[in-house]
XYZ file of C-alpha atoms in Angstrom:
341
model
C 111.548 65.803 87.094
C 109.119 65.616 84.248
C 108.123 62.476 82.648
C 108.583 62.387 78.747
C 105.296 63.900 77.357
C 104.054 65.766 80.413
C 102.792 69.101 80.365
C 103.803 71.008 82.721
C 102.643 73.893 82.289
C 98.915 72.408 81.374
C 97.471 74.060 85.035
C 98.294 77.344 83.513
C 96.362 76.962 80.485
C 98.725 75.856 78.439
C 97.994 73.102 75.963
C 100.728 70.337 75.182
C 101.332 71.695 71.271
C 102.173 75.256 72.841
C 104.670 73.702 75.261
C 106.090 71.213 72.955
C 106.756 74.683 70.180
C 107.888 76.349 73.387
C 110.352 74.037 74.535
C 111.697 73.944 70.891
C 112.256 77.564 70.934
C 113.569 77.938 74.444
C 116.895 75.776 72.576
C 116.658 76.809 69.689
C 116.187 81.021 69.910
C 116.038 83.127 67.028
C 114.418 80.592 64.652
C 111.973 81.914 61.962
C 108.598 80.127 61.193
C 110.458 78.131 58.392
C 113.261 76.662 60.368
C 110.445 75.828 63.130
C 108.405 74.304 60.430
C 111.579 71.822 59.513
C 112.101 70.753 62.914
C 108.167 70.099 63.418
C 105.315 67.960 62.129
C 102.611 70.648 62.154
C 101.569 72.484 59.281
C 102.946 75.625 58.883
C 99.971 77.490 59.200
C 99.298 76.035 62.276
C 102.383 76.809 63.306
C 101.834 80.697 62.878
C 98.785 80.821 64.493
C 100.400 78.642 67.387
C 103.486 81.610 67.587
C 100.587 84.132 68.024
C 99.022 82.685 70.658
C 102.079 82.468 72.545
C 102.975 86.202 71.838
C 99.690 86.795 73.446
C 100.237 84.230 76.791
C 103.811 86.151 77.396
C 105.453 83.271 76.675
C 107.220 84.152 73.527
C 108.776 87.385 71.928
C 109.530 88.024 68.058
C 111.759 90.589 66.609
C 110.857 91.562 62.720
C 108.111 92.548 60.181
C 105.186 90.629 60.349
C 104.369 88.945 57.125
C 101.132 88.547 55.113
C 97.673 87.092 56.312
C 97.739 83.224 55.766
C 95.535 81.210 53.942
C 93.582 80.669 57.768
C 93.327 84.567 58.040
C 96.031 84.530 60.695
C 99.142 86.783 60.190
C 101.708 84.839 59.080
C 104.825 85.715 60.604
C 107.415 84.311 57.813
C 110.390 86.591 58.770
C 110.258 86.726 62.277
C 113.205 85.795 64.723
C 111.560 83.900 67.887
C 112.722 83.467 71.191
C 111.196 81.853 74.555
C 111.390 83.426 77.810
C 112.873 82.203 80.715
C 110.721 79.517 82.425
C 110.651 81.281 85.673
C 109.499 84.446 84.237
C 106.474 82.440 81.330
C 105.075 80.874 85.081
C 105.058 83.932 86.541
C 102.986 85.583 83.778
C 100.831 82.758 83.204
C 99.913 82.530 87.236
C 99.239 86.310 87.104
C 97.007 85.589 83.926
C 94.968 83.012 85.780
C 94.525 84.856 89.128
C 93.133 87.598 87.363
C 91.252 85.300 85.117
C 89.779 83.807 88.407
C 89.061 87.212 90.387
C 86.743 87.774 87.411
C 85.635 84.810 87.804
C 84.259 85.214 91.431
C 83.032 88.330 90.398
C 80.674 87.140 87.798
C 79.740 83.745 89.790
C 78.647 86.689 92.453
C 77.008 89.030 90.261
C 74.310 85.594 88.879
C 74.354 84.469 91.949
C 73.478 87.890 93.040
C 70.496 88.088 90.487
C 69.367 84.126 91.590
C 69.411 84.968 95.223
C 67.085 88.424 94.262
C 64.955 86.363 92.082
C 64.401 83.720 94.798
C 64.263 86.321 97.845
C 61.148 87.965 95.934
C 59.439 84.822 95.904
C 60.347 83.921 99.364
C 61.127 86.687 101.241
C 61.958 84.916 104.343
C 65.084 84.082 103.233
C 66.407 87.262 103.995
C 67.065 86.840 107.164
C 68.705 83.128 107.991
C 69.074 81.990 111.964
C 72.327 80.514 112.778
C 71.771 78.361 116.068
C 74.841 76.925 117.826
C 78.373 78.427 118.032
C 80.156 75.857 115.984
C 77.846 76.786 112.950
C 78.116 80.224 113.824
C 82.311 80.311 113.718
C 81.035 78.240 110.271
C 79.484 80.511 108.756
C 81.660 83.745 109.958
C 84.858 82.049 108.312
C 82.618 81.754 105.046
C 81.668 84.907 104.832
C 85.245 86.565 105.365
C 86.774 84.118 102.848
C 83.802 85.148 100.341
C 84.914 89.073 100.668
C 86.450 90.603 97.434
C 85.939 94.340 98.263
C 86.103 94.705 101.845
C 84.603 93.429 105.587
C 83.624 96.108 108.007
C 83.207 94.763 111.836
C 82.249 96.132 115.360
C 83.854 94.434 117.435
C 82.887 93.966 121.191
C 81.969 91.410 123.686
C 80.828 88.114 124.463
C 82.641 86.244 121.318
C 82.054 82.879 119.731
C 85.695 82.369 118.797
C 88.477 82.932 120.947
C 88.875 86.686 121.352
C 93.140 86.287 121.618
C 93.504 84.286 118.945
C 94.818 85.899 115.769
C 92.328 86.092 112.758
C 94.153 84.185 109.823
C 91.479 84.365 107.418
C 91.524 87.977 107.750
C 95.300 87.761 107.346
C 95.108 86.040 104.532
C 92.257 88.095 102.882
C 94.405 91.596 103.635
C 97.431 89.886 101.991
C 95.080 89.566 98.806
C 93.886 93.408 98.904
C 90.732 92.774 101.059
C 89.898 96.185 103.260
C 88.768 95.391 106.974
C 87.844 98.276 109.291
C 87.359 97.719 112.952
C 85.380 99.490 115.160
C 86.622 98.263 119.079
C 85.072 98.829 122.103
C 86.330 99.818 125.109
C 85.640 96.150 127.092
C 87.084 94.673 124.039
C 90.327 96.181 124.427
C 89.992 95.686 127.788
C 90.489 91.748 127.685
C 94.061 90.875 128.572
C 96.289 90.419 125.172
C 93.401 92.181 123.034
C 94.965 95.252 122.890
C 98.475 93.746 121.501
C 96.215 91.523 118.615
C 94.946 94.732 117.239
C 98.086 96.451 117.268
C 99.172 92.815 115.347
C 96.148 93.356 112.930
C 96.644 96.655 112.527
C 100.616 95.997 111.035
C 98.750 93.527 108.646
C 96.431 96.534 107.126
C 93.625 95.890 109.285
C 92.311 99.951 109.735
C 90.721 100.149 114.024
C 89.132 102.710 115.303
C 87.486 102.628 118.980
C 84.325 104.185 119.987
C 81.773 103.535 123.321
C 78.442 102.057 123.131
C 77.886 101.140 119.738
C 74.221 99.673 119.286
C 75.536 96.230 117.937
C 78.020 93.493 117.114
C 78.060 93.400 113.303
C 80.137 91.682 110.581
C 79.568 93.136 106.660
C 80.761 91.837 103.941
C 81.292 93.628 100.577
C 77.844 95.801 101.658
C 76.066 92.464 100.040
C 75.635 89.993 103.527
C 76.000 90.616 107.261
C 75.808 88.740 110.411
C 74.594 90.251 113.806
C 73.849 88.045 116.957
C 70.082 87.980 117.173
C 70.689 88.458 121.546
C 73.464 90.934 122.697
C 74.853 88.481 125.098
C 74.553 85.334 123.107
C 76.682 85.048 120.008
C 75.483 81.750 119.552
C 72.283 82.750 117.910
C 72.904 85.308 115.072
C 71.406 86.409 111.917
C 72.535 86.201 108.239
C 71.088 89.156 106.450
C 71.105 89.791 102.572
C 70.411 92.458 100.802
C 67.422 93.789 101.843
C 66.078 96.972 103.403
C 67.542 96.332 106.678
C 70.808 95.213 105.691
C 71.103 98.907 104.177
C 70.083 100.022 108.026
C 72.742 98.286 109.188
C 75.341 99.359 106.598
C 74.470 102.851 107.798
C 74.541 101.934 111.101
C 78.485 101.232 110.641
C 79.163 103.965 108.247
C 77.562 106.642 110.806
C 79.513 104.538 113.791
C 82.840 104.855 111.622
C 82.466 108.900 111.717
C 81.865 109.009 114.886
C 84.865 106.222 116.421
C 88.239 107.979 117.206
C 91.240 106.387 114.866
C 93.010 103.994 117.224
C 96.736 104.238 117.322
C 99.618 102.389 118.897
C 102.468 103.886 120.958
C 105.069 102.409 117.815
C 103.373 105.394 115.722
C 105.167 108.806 116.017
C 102.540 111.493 116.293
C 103.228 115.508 114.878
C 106.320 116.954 116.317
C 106.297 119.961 118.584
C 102.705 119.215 119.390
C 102.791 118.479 123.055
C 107.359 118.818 123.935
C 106.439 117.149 127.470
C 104.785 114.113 125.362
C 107.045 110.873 126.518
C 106.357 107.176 124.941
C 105.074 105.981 127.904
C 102.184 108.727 128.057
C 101.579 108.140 124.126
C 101.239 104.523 125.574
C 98.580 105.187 128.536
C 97.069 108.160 126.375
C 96.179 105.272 123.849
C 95.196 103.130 126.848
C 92.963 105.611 127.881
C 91.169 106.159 124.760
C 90.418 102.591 124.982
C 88.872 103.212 127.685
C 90.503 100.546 130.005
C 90.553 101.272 133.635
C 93.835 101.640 135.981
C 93.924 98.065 137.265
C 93.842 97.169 133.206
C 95.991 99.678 132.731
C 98.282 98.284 134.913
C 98.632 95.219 133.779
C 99.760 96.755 130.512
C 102.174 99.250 131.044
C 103.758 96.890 134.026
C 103.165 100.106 136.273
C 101.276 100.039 139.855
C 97.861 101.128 139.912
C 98.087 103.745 142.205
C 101.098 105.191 139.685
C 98.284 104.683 136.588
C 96.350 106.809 139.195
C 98.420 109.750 139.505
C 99.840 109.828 135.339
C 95.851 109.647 135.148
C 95.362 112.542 137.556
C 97.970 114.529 135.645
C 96.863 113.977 132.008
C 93.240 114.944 133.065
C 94.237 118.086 134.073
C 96.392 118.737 131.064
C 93.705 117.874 128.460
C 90.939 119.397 130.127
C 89.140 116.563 130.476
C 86.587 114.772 132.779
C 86.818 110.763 132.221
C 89.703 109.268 130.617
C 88.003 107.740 127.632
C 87.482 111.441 126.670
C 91.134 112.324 127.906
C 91.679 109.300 125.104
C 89.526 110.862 122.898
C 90.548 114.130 123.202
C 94.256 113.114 122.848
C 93.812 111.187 119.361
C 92.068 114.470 118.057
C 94.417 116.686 118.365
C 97.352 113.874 117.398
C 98.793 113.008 120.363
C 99.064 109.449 120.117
């Protein structure tokens, strides 16, 4: 419970006046300015300009003309029937008020600190580029970004990894929840790693937006086209670069953007493709069709599907032929394009 002469509501921007003139209304509804002057101590003026600014949190509504400006300028309301809303329903407006209140915000803080950091990078322009060393302070520094996205966080996603490659993202969980856009671009050994495949297919429920594609030239992490890490050495994640806005961080926004066009959409087995396309199509060769565009081999494909590999061999064999294709990543490739899987 509330002590005697706490405010509540004073995290929400509320000051203790307001919630004291609230908390009068919410027994008494329907009272005018002049029977809320008799059962308070505050001057009646103040009282009408406290009424408006309540009109304007949400937390009050009045019915009636309003009446003439007072002698503070502020309308005063003489006539008007007032009446709280429903506790519940005042928090819930007030929270809504302050989240957006704090997006903007985090926007601003980024836009000066945007125009510090270019001030400072022109005067030393080696702090475009900051080395991470170590893989504790790279997983450090990866979590920071993420959690710093507003717009969205664009990632190719491949092999060797500094966090645990099974183990579900939460902070990009979390940042989807609040309307944060990540696109994935996977490789083929990525999907490839035993319970991989199933965490994108997870992340992909969540909003997360994958598409697969062979060879791209990096592993790369952008965030809101203002910061991006890289690793430094393809096979050591433990060194990687922090790069700000600079000439080459617009390379490497291009470099995902033209990888993006070129990476097939990936799609799960769960997802019903056109009907009528292909009448043969069953789930299980939606399933190895999107296993193939992965570009996982039989024995991985085996382990997936639960079926032997020299059975993944012949469905293999069989879908070739039918697609007119050579390799089964382009069997995979083919398939998504034409909305197979």
């Amino acid at each position: 419970m509330t002590a005697p002469g706490e405010n509540p509501f004073a995290a929400l921007g509320v000051t203790a006046t307001q919630q004291t003139l609230y908390l009068t209304l919410l027994y008494n509804p329907g009272s005018t300015l002049g029977e809320l002057a008799g059962m308070s101590e505050a001057p009646r003026p103040r009282l009408a300009a406290l009424l408006l600014e309540m009109e304007d949190l949400g937390m009050i509504s009045a019915e009636g003309a309003a009446g003439v400006a007072g002698a503070g300028g502020a309308a005063a309301p003489a006539d008007r029937a007032y009446t709280a809303h429903p506790p519940d329903a005042v928090v819930e407006t007030l929270i809504r008020k302050r989240e957006t209140e704090f997006i903007r915000a985090r926007i601003e803080a980024k836009r000066i600190n945007g125009d510090l950091l270019a001030a400072e990078q022109r005067s030393n322009p080696e702090k475009l580029v900051e080395v991470i060393d170590g893989l504790d302070a790279v997983i450090q520094r990866y979590e920071q970004v993420q959690r710093a996205a507003v717009r969205h966080v664009k990632a190719i996603d491949k092999p060797p990894y500094a966090v645990d490659p099974v183990s579900p993202n939460a902070i990009e969980r979390e940042r989807l929840a609040n309307g944060v856009e990540y696109r994935a671009i996977y490789t083929p050994e990525a999907l490839a790693i035993p319970a991989r495949m199933e965490l994108a297919r997870e992340d992909s429920g969540f909003g997360e937006r994958a598409r697969i594609l062979e060879n791209p030239p990096a592993k790369l992490v952008i965030v809101d086209d203002e910061m991006a890490l890289m690793p430094l050495r393809g096979d050591d994640p433990g060194i990687t670069a922090l790069i700000r806005p600079s000439t080459l961080l617009d390379i490497l926004i291009e470099v995902f953007d033209t990888c993006w066009e070129q990476a097939t959409p990936l799609r799960f087995d769960d997802e019903s493709g056109p009907v009528g396309v292909w009448p043969r199509l069953s789930e299980a060769d939606r399933h190895l069709l999107t296993l193939l565009a992965a570009g996982l081999k039989d024995e991985a494909v085996a382990r997936h599907t639960g079926m032997g590999a020299r059975t993944v061999s012949r469905h293999v064999a069989r879908l070739l032929r039918t697609l007119n294709a050579r390799t089964r990543f382009q069997a995979g490739v083919h398939a998504a394009r034409r909305g197979l899987v």
